[in-house]
Tab-separated table of C-alpha atoms and ligand atoms in Angstrom:
chain	number	residue	atom	x	y	z
T	2	MET	CA	-2.017	-10.974	18.417
T	3	LYS	CA	-3.702	-7.580	18.689
T	4	THR	CA	-2.860	-5.315	15.756
T	5	LEU	CA	-3.523	-1.612	15.393
T	6	LEU	CA	-3.906	-0.466	11.786
T	7	THR	CA	-3.433	3.232	11.109
T	8	GLY	CA	-5.166	4.138	7.845
T	9	GLY	CA	-7.022	0.838	8.186
T	10	ALA	CA	-10.177	2.110	6.452
T	11	GLY	CA	-8.190	2.659	3.238
T	12	TYR	CA	-7.673	0.331	0.306
T	13	ILE	CA	-4.784	-1.833	1.542
T	14	GLY	CA	-5.616	-1.442	5.246
T	15	SER	CA	-9.174	-2.750	4.871
T	16	HIS	CA	-8.007	-5.837	2.952
T	17	THR	CA	-5.274	-6.430	5.527
T	18	ALA	CA	-7.872	-6.164	8.303
T	19	VAL	CA	-9.787	-9.018	6.637
T	20	ALA	CA	-6.641	-11.152	6.333
T	21	LEU	CA	-5.648	-10.529	9.982
T	22	LEU	CA	-9.140	-11.278	11.317
T	23	GLU	CA	-9.369	-14.432	9.209
T	24	ALA	CA	-5.996	-15.539	10.592
T	25	GLY	CA	-7.461	-15.227	14.115
T	26	HIS	CA	-5.843	-11.922	15.133
T	27	ASP	CA	-7.633	-8.921	16.668
T	28	VAL	CA	-7.824	-5.609	14.828
T	29	ALA	CA	-8.263	-1.978	15.867
T	30	ILE	CA	-8.278	0.804	13.260
T	31	ILE	CA	-7.370	4.487	13.400
T	32	ASP	CA	-8.308	6.636	10.404
T	33	ASN	CA	-9.111	10.299	9.829
T	34	PHE	CA	-11.064	9.386	6.650
T	35	ALA	CA	-9.054	11.850	4.575
T	36	ASN	CA	-9.225	9.331	1.729
T	37	SER	CA	-11.652	6.642	2.897
T	38	SER	CA	-15.038	5.860	4.344
T	39	PRO	CA	-16.165	4.170	7.590
T	40	GLU	CA	-18.342	2.011	5.326
T	41	ALA	CA	-15.216	0.031	4.378
T	42	VAL	CA	-14.784	-1.017	8.024
T	43	LYS	CA	-18.446	-2.076	8.270
T	44	ARG	CA	-17.866	-4.270	5.237
T	45	VAL	CA	-14.739	-5.792	6.773
T	46	GLU	CA	-16.958	-6.801	9.711
T	47	LEU	CA	-19.565	-8.185	7.312
T	48	ILE	CA	-17.013	-10.310	5.429
T	49	THR	CA	-15.353	-11.722	8.538
T	50	GLY	CA	-18.223	-11.792	11.052
T	51	ARG	CA	-15.784	-10.204	13.538
T	52	GLN	CA	-15.786	-6.816	15.262
T	53	VAL	CA	-13.214	-4.087	14.767
T	54	SER	CA	-12.560	-1.183	17.169
T	55	LEU	CA	-12.667	1.936	15.007
T	56	TYR	CA	-11.260	5.345	16.042
T	57	GLU	CA	-11.661	8.487	13.960
T	58	ALA	CA	-8.392	10.278	14.697
T	59	ASP	CA	-5.354	11.869	13.101
T	60	CYS	CA	-2.120	9.932	13.665
T	61	ALA	CA	-0.250	13.186	14.197
T	62	ASP	CA	-2.468	14.042	17.197
T	63	LYS	CA	-0.214	12.963	20.057
T	64	ASP	CA	-2.784	13.169	22.855
T	65	ARG	CA	-5.296	11.058	20.937
T	66	MET	CA	-2.613	8.547	19.960
T	67	MET	CA	-1.488	8.187	23.592
T	68	GLU	CA	-5.103	7.668	24.635
T	69	ILE	CA	-5.788	5.039	21.936
T	70	LEU	CA	-2.499	3.154	22.396
T	71	GLY	CA	-3.085	3.127	26.155
T	72	LYS	CA	-6.583	1.731	25.690
T	73	GLU	CA	-5.775	-0.840	23.001
T	74	GLN	CA	-2.224	-1.872	24.050
T	75	PRO	CA	-1.582	-3.510	20.648
T	76	ASP	CA	1.203	-6.061	20.167
T	77	CYS	CA	1.981	-4.554	16.782
T	78	ILE	CA	1.211	-1.406	14.797
T	79	ILE	CA	0.839	-1.562	11.012
T	80	HIS	CA	1.188	1.978	9.723
T	81	PHE	CA	-0.749	2.510	6.472
T	82	ALA	CA	-1.899	6.076	7.153
T	83	GLY	CA	-0.522	8.535	4.662
T	84	LEU	CA	-1.309	10.653	1.652
T	85	LYS	CA	-0.370	8.783	-1.518
T	86	ALA	CA	-1.225	10.673	-4.718
T	87	VAL	CA	2.025	11.263	-6.604
T	88	GLY	CA	0.759	14.200	-8.724
T	89	GLU	CA	-0.911	15.901	-5.753
T	90	SER	CA	2.331	15.602	-3.768
T	91	VAL	CA	4.059	17.721	-6.428
T	92	GLU	CA	1.348	20.403	-5.987
T	93	LEU	CA	1.209	20.142	-2.175
T	94	PRO	CA	4.675	19.055	-1.005
T	95	VAL	CA	4.468	20.756	2.397
T	96	GLU	CA	1.144	19.087	3.186
T	97	TYR	CA	2.577	15.696	2.128
T	98	TYR	CA	5.760	16.032	4.192
T	99	ARG	CA	3.770	17.317	7.178
T	100	ASN	CA	1.152	14.562	7.110
T	101	ASN	CA	3.331	11.582	6.271
T	102	ILE	CA	6.423	12.383	8.322
T	103	ASP	CA	4.553	13.818	11.320
T	104	SER	CA	2.315	10.785	11.667
T	105	THR	CA	5.308	8.427	11.768
T	106	LEU	CA	7.239	10.579	14.264
T	107	THR	CA	4.203	10.937	16.515
T	108	LEU	CA	3.528	7.220	16.438
T	109	LEU	CA	7.132	6.437	17.349
T	110	GLU	CA	7.050	8.857	20.291
T	111	CYS	CA	3.777	7.382	21.535
T	112	MET	CA	4.988	3.809	21.086
T	113	LYS	CA	8.107	4.563	23.091
T	114	ALA	CA	6.075	6.129	25.885
T	115	SER	CA	3.542	3.275	25.851
T	116	GLY	CA	5.997	0.367	25.716
T	117	ILE	CA	4.901	-0.824	22.245
T	118	SER	CA	7.810	-1.997	20.142
T	119	ARG	CA	6.615	-3.811	16.967
T	120	PHE	CA	6.081	-1.752	13.848
T	121	VAL	CA	5.261	-2.664	10.248
T	122	PHE	CA	5.480	0.125	7.684
T	123	SER	CA	3.890	0.636	4.239
T	124	SER	CA	6.770	1.627	2.024
T	125	SER	CA	6.957	1.554	-1.735
T	126	ALA	CA	9.059	0.300	-4.625
T	127	THR	CA	9.378	3.982	-5.534
T	128	VAL	CA	12.377	4.172	-3.129
T	129	TYR	CA	14.437	2.168	-5.661
T	130	GLY	CA	14.433	5.324	-7.796
T	131	GLU	CA	15.367	5.571	-11.460
T	132	ASP	CA	18.873	4.136	-11.556
T	133	ASN	CA	18.455	0.583	-10.271
T	134	THR	CA	17.632	-2.128	-12.823
T	135	PRO	CA	14.846	-4.625	-12.058
T	136	PRO	CA	14.338	-7.118	-10.585
T	137	PHE	CA	14.892	-4.964	-7.495
T	138	THR	CA	16.493	-6.629	-4.490
T	139	GLU	CA	16.251	-5.244	-0.974
T	140	ASP	CA	20.030	-4.792	-0.704
T	141	MET	CA	20.193	-2.353	-3.646
T	142	PRO	CA	20.960	1.226	-2.599
T	143	LYS	CA	17.862	3.394	-2.358
T	144	GLY	CA	17.636	5.715	-5.346
T	145	VAL	CA	16.644	9.277	-6.124
T	146	CYS	CA	12.864	9.707	-5.914
T	147	THR	CA	11.016	11.653	-8.593
T	148	ASN	CA	8.370	13.321	-6.389
T	149	PRO	CA	7.677	14.452	-2.775
T	150	TYR	CA	5.444	11.435	-2.065
T	151	GLY	CA	8.350	9.084	-2.882
T	152	TRP	CA	10.690	11.139	-0.698
T	153	THR	CA	8.306	10.845	2.256
T	154	LYS	CA	8.587	7.038	1.963
T	155	TRP	CA	12.359	7.271	1.562
T	156	MET	CA	12.634	9.498	4.653
T	157	GLN	CA	10.241	7.448	6.765
T	158	GLU	CA	12.316	4.347	6.036
T	159	GLN	CA	15.387	6.252	7.267
T	160	ILE	CA	13.631	7.534	10.407
T	161	LEU	CA	12.412	4.045	11.281
T	162	THR	CA	15.815	2.466	10.661
T	163	ASP	CA	17.524	5.072	12.878
T	164	ALA	CA	14.869	4.671	15.587
T	165	GLN	CA	15.325	0.907	15.495
T	166	LEU	CA	19.095	1.276	15.931
T	167	ALA	CA	18.576	3.503	18.962
T	168	GLY	CA	15.725	1.329	20.190
T	169	CYS	CA	17.923	-1.747	20.388
T	170	ARG	CA	20.491	0.016	22.586
T	171	GLU	CA	20.027	0.045	26.339
T	172	LYS	CA	19.945	3.829	26.589
T	173	GLY	CA	17.500	4.317	23.731
T	174	GLY	CA	14.702	4.774	26.269
T	175	TRP	CA	12.617	1.987	24.788
T	176	LYS	CA	11.087	-0.439	27.275
T	177	ALA	CA	11.571	-3.331	24.842
T	178	PRO	CA	13.843	-3.599	21.784
T	179	LEU	CA	12.202	-2.097	18.725
T	180	SER	CA	11.338	-4.310	15.770
T	181	VAL	CA	10.686	-2.611	12.429
T	182	VAL	CA	9.544	-4.266	9.203
T	183	LEU	CA	9.636	-2.095	6.076
T	184	LEU	CA	7.395	-3.469	3.331
T	185	ARG	CA	8.107	-2.184	-0.169
T	186	TYR	CA	4.911	-2.667	-2.155
T	187	PHE	CA	4.990	-2.949	-5.910
T	188	ASN	CA	1.631	-2.230	-7.614
T	189	PRO	CA	-1.323	-3.299	-5.433
T	190	VAL	CA	-4.441	-3.989	-7.514
T	191	GLY	CA	-7.628	-6.081	-7.443
T	192	ALA	CA	-10.131	-6.467	-4.637
T	193	HIS	CA	-11.462	-8.942	-2.093
T	194	GLU	CA	-13.207	-11.781	-3.923
T	195	SER	CA	-16.544	-10.961	-2.207
T	196	GLY	CA	-16.728	-7.696	-4.178
T	197	LEU	CA	-17.601	-5.920	-0.897
T	198	ILE	CA	-14.339	-3.986	-0.506
T	199	GLY	CA	-11.988	-2.567	-3.113
T	200	GLU	CA	-10.168	0.522	-4.288
T	201	ASP	CA	-12.281	3.688	-4.192
T	202	PRO	CA	-10.222	6.623	-5.450
T	203	GLN	CA	-11.591	10.146	-5.037
T	204	GLY	CA	-11.854	12.132	-8.274
T	205	ILE	CA	-10.037	11.091	-11.427
T	206	PRO	CA	-7.891	8.014	-10.720
T	207	ASN	CA	-4.126	8.468	-11.086
T	208	ASN	CA	-3.357	4.771	-11.217
T	209	LEU	CA	-3.813	2.419	-14.118
T	210	MET	CA	-6.116	-0.260	-12.699
T	211	PRO	CA	-8.774	1.987	-11.154
T	212	TYR	CA	-8.752	4.027	-14.363
T	213	ILE	CA	-9.275	0.930	-16.538
T	214	SER	CA	-12.021	-0.271	-14.138
T	215	GLN	CA	-13.873	3.042	-14.457
T	216	VAL	CA	-13.629	2.896	-18.259
T	217	ALA	CA	-14.962	-0.681	-18.159
T	218	VAL	CA	-17.990	0.353	-16.086
T	219	GLY	CA	-18.700	3.393	-18.286
T	220	ARG	CA	-17.673	6.192	-15.878
T	221	ARG	CA	-14.904	7.297	-18.309
T	222	ASP	CA	-14.885	6.858	-22.064
T	223	HIS	CA	-11.344	5.692	-22.727
T	224	LEU	CA	-7.929	5.091	-21.195
T	225	THR	CA	-4.946	7.167	-22.254
T	226	VAL	CA	-1.826	5.000	-22.398
T	227	PHE	CA	1.104	7.159	-21.255
T	228	GLY	CA	3.658	6.448	-23.979
T	229	ASP	CA	4.253	3.515	-26.346
T	230	ASP	CA	7.845	4.379	-27.273
T	231	TYR	CA	9.640	2.776	-24.317
T	232	ASP	CA	12.302	0.150	-24.849
T	233	THR	CA	9.969	-2.772	-24.006
T	234	PRO	CA	8.389	-5.480	-26.225
T	235	ASP	CA	5.162	-3.496	-26.864
T	236	GLY	CA	6.603	-0.048	-26.119
T	237	THR	CA	4.632	0.486	-22.870
T	238	CYS	CA	5.950	0.530	-19.288
T	239	ARG	CA	6.110	-2.640	-17.236
T	240	ARG	CA	5.050	-3.046	-13.594
T	241	ASP	CA	4.690	-5.792	-10.999
T	242	TYR	CA	0.932	-5.903	-10.277
T	243	ILE	CA	0.136	-7.722	-7.048
T	244	HIS	CA	-3.335	-8.825	-5.890
T	245	VAL	CA	-4.264	-6.787	-2.810
T	246	MET	CA	-5.251	-9.972	-0.915
T	247	ASP	CA	-1.803	-11.445	-1.552
T	248	LEU	CA	-0.368	-8.183	-0.240
T	249	ALA	CA	-2.716	-8.349	2.771
T	250	GLU	CA	-1.551	-11.873	3.580
T	251	GLY	CA	2.038	-10.626	3.354
T	252	HIS	CA	1.205	-8.191	6.192
T	253	VAL	CA	-0.039	-11.021	8.401
T	254	LYS	CA	3.305	-12.783	7.922
T	255	ALA	CA	5.230	-9.547	8.474
T	256	ALA	CA	3.391	-8.719	11.722
T	257	GLU	CA	3.927	-12.268	13.009
T	258	TYR	CA	7.609	-11.954	12.073
T	259	ALA	CA	7.926	-8.580	13.858
T	260	LEU	CA	6.649	-10.195	17.044
T	261	GLY	CA	9.414	-12.772	17.102
T	262	HIS	CA	12.393	-10.750	15.838
T	263	GLU	CA	14.403	-7.659	16.635
T	264	GLY	CA	15.954	-5.383	14.045
T	265	ALA	CA	14.939	-3.479	10.936
T	266	GLU	CA	14.166	-5.706	7.951
T	267	VAL	CA	13.105	-4.695	4.460
T	268	PHE	CA	10.928	-6.948	2.289
T	269	ASN	CA	9.661	-6.512	-1.245
T	270	LEU	CA	6.020	-7.490	-1.624
T	271	GLY	CA	5.629	-8.203	-5.320
T	272	THR	CA	5.147	-11.152	-7.661
T	273	GLY	CA	8.390	-10.926	-9.639
T	274	SER	CA	6.433	-10.985	-12.953
T	275	PRO	CA	6.011	-7.763	-14.919
T	276	TYR	CA	3.065	-6.841	-17.162
T	277	SER	CA	2.944	-3.992	-19.656
T	278	VAL	CA	0.193	-1.361	-19.767
T	279	LEU	CA	-1.234	-2.921	-22.939
T	280	GLY	CA	-0.952	-6.368	-21.320
T	281	MET	CA	-3.156	-5.112	-18.465
T	282	VAL	CA	-5.664	-3.618	-20.917
T	283	GLU	CA	-5.984	-7.001	-22.653
T	284	ALA	CA	-6.278	-8.941	-19.364
T	285	PHE	CA	-8.994	-6.588	-18.088
T	286	SER	CA	-10.848	-6.750	-21.417
T	287	ARG	CA	-10.988	-10.551	-21.053
T	288	ALA	CA	-12.299	-10.247	-17.483
T	289	CYS	CA	-15.081	-7.753	-18.229
T	290	GLY	CA	-16.061	-9.308	-21.569
T	291	HIS	CA	-15.546	-6.258	-23.786
T	292	GLN	CA	-12.571	-4.395	-25.231
T	293	ILE	CA	-11.361	-1.470	-23.106
T	294	PRO	CA	-11.081	1.529	-25.467
T	295	TYR	CA	-7.749	3.313	-25.281
T	296	GLU	CA	-5.617	5.824	-27.116
T	297	ILE	CA	-1.888	6.400	-27.001
T	298	GLY	CA	-0.783	9.642	-25.363
T	299	PRO	CA	2.561	11.188	-24.429
T	300	ARG	CA	4.778	9.823	-21.673
T	301	ARG	CA	3.872	10.855	-18.099
T	302	ALA	CA	6.598	12.870	-16.360
T	303	GLY	CA	8.404	10.929	-13.644
T	304	ASP	CA	7.435	7.440	-14.886
T	305	VAL	CA	10.150	4.774	-14.768
T	306	GLN	CA	10.140	2.365	-17.692
T	307	ASP	CA	10.363	-0.853	-15.676
T	308	SER	CA	9.724	-1.858	-12.087
T	309	TRP	CA	9.414	-5.336	-10.681
T	310	ALA	CA	10.484	-7.201	-7.588
T	311	ASP	CA	12.836	-9.956	-6.748
T	312	ALA	CA	10.352	-11.591	-4.369
T	313	GLY	CA	12.801	-14.184	-3.023
T	314	LYS	CA	13.571	-12.663	0.391
T	315	ALA	CA	9.935	-12.596	1.539
T	316	LYS	CA	9.565	-16.213	0.456
T	317	ARG	CA	12.747	-17.323	2.241
T	318	ILE	CA	12.245	-15.435	5.499
T	319	LEU	CA	8.503	-14.801	5.835
T	320	GLY	CA	7.369	-17.948	4.020
T	321	TRP	CA	5.135	-15.740	1.867
T	322	GLU	CA	4.657	-15.503	-1.888
T	323	ALA	CA	1.925	-14.114	-4.122
T	324	LYS	CA	-0.494	-16.829	-5.241
T	325	ARG	CA	-3.036	-15.009	-7.407
T	326	GLY	CA	-2.411	-14.377	-11.089
T	327	ILE	CA	-3.369	-11.617	-13.486
T	328	ASP	CA	-6.743	-13.156	-14.422
T	329	GLU	CA	-7.830	-13.337	-10.751
T	330	ILE	CA	-6.658	-9.757	-10.279
T	331	CYS	CA	-8.801	-8.495	-13.159
T	332	ARG	CA	-11.771	-10.727	-12.265
T	333	ASP	CA	-11.841	-9.404	-8.683
T	334	ALA	CA	-11.261	-5.781	-9.706
T	335	TRP	CA	-14.155	-6.055	-12.161
T	336	ASN	CA	-16.399	-7.795	-9.607
T	337	TRP	CA	-15.820	-4.913	-7.145
T	338	GLN	CA	-16.214	-2.161	-9.755
T	339	SER	CA	-19.308	-3.609	-11.440
T	340	HIS	CA	-21.099	-4.137	-8.091
T	341	ASN	CA	-19.994	-0.752	-6.685
T	342	PRO	CA	-19.792	1.530	-9.734
T	343	LYS	CA	-19.472	4.592	-7.477
T	344	GLY	CA	-17.331	2.944	-4.811
T	345	TYR	CA	-18.620	3.242	-1.220
T	346	GLU	CA	-20.831	6.238	-2.080
U	410	LIG	P1	-5.500	4.846	1.063
U	410	LIG	O1	-5.493	6.304	0.799
U	410	LIG	O2	-6.643	4.053	0.566
U	410	LIG	O3	-5.315	4.563	2.617
U	410	LIG	C1	-4.591	5.426	3.474
U	410	LIG	C2	-5.498	5.744	4.646
U	410	LIG	O4	-4.817	6.613	5.555
U	410	LIG	C3	-6.778	6.468	4.226
U	410	LIG	O5	-7.872	5.763	4.787
U	410	LIG	C4	-6.656	7.866	4.840
U	410	LIG	O6	-7.889	8.388	5.211
U	410	LIG	C5	-5.741	7.580	6.025
U	410	LIG	N1	-4.940	8.710	6.507
U	410	LIG	C6	-4.131	9.543	5.789
U	410	LIG	N2	-3.512	10.407	6.609
U	410	LIG	C7	-3.923	10.113	7.883
U	410	LIG	C8	-3.614	10.640	9.161
U	410	LIG	N3	-2.771	11.673	9.320
U	410	LIG	N4	-4.227	10.090	10.246
U	410	LIG	C9	-5.096	9.064	10.106
U	410	LIG	N5	-5.414	8.523	8.919
U	410	LIG	C10	-4.829	9.041	7.820
U	410	LIG	O7	-4.126	4.259	0.488
U	410	LIG	P2	-3.655	2.750	0.295
U	410	LIG	O8	-3.541	2.482	-1.147
U	410	LIG	O9	-4.466	1.845	1.157
U	410	LIG	O10	-2.179	2.876	0.854
U	410	LIG	C11	-1.845	2.534	2.198
U	410	LIG	C12	-0.385	2.865	2.419
U	410	LIG	O11	0.406	2.140	1.475
U	410	LIG	C13	-0.039	4.337	2.211
U	410	LIG	O12	0.943	4.710	3.148
U	410	LIG	C14	0.545	4.364	0.811
U	410	LIG	O13	1.444	5.413	0.631
U	410	LIG	C15	1.251	3.008	0.765
U	410	LIG	N6	1.449	2.509	-0.602
U	410	LIG	C16	0.375	2.390	-1.438
U	410	LIG	C17	0.557	1.937	-2.742
U	410	LIG	C18	-0.609	1.833	-3.689
U	410	LIG	O14	-0.374	1.760	-4.906
U	410	LIG	N7	-1.847	1.807	-3.240
U	410	LIG	C19	1.842	1.577	-3.190
U	410	LIG	C20	2.918	1.691	-2.295
U	410	LIG	C21	2.705	2.153	-0.988
U	411	LIG	N1	-0.732	4.512	-16.890
U	411	LIG	C1	-1.325	4.831	-18.090
U	411	LIG	N2	-2.512	5.520	-18.080
U	411	LIG	C2	-3.134	5.886	-16.921
U	411	LIG	C3	-2.514	5.551	-15.688
U	411	LIG	C4	-1.306	4.879	-15.719
U	411	LIG	O1	-0.789	4.512	-19.167
U	411	LIG	O2	-4.187	6.521	-16.964
U	411	LIG	C5	0.549	3.782	-16.892
U	411	LIG	C6	1.685	4.546	-16.224
U	411	LIG	O3	2.318	5.387	-17.144
U	411	LIG	C7	2.566	3.397	-15.753
U	411	LIG	C8	1.588	2.254	-15.463
U	411	LIG	O4	0.381	2.592	-16.160
U	411	LIG	O5	3.408	2.994	-16.815
U	411	LIG	C9	1.279	2.089	-13.987
U	411	LIG	O6	0.916	3.352	-13.481
U	411	LIG	P1	0.398	3.547	-11.990
U	411	LIG	O7	0.209	5.021	-11.762
U	411	LIG	O8	-0.746	2.648	-11.741
U	411	LIG	O9	1.616	2.989	-11.099
U	411	LIG	P2	3.113	3.535	-10.924
U	411	LIG	O10	3.524	4.247	-12.161
U	411	LIG	O11	3.077	4.420	-9.743
U	411	LIG	O12	3.937	2.304	-10.711
C-alpha cells in the first residue's frame, strides 16, 4: 500500500512513517514545516533503511496538492497536518480555523478530482467535551469543546462524515466510494525506542510529558502541577497516556482497514488506563533516576478532570491494542530527551 502522510514530519506522523515502512508499505510525506524539521524524515529513513518521498508544501495549496496526488497516486491519505497548540488557538482562532479546516477541504477536493478515496484522520479525545464521563465510547454524543483547536477537530469530523455520506452515493461525483477513518487520540507520549525521533515542541511546552522531560534534562527548573484539588485519588487530573509507537501501529491497522471497507468509522486510540499528573511525575522520576522537582499551582482553564478511552472497538474491529506500559513510555521519552536535549536543533 502506498500512503501519503500530510504533516508526516511532525511528532506522530514521523513515528507512523516508521511503523508503515516497517510493515512493508510505501510512504510519501507532505509538510510545510510550520512545526517540524526535515531532519525528522532523514531519521525515519535512518531507522528503517527505506526511502521516503518528501514534499515541502502547504496542504491548503490546491495546485500543489493536485500535482503531488497526481504524481504519487497514493492508496490512502493519513491527514496529520494541522496546528495543535490549545492555548495558541485561543489567541489565534482565525489562523487555526483557516489552517486546519482549509487543509481538510482542499485535500477532499483534490482526492475527489484525483480518484483517491481512502482517508484516515487525526482527531482527538477533546471532541468528547466536558459532559461525557469516561471511559469514553465512540457512540457517545460529541460534546462542547473548550477551545478553537478542539472545535476544528469537531468540525473536521463533521465535514469528513458528510463527505463520506455523499461520496458513497452515485451522484456524489466520487470515482470510488469514500472510506473515512476518524482516529480519536488520547494522550500520545514517548518516543521511538532508538531515541532518534521524538517530540520536539517549539518554545515552552504546553503538554505534560515534554515539560517533565525538559525539567529532567535541566532545560527548565521545575514542573508546575495545574491543580491538586480535583475529585481524584491524589487530587490531580487523570489522562490516558499512550505510547506514540502504539499509536503509530494503530494507524497501520486503520489504513489497512480503510482500504478494505466503505463508510465513516470512528476509533478511540488509547490504552483504557488512566494515570494522574503526580503518577506521571513518579514514573518519569523512576525512568530518569532522579526526582522531578514540582510545585502545585492553580488549575489550568479549560482542563477536564478525567479523560480515558474505552479501547474495545479498535481491538474488536482493527485487531489493535496498546502494548507498551507507562515504564516503557517514560524510558523512551527519557532516551529521546537525554540524547537530543535540544530536539532536532
Ligand atoms: P505536530 O505539530 O508535530 O505535527 C503536525 C505537522 O503538520 C507538523 O509537521 C506541521 O509542520 C504540519 N503542518 C501544519 N499545518 C500544515 C499545513 N497547512 N500544510 C502542511 N503541513 C502542515 O503535531 P502531532 O502531535 O504530530 O499531531 C499530528 C496530528 O494529530 C495533528 O492534527 C494534531 O492536532 C493531532 N492530535 C495530536 C495530539 C497530541 O497530543 N500530539 C492529540 C490529538 C490529536
Ligand atoms: N499539566 C500540568 N502541568 C503542565 C502541563 C500539563 O499539570 O505543565 C497537566 C494538565 O493540567 C492535565 C495533564 O497534565 O491535567 C495533561 O495535560 P496535557 O496538556 O499534556 O494534555 P491534555 O490536557 O490536553 O489532555
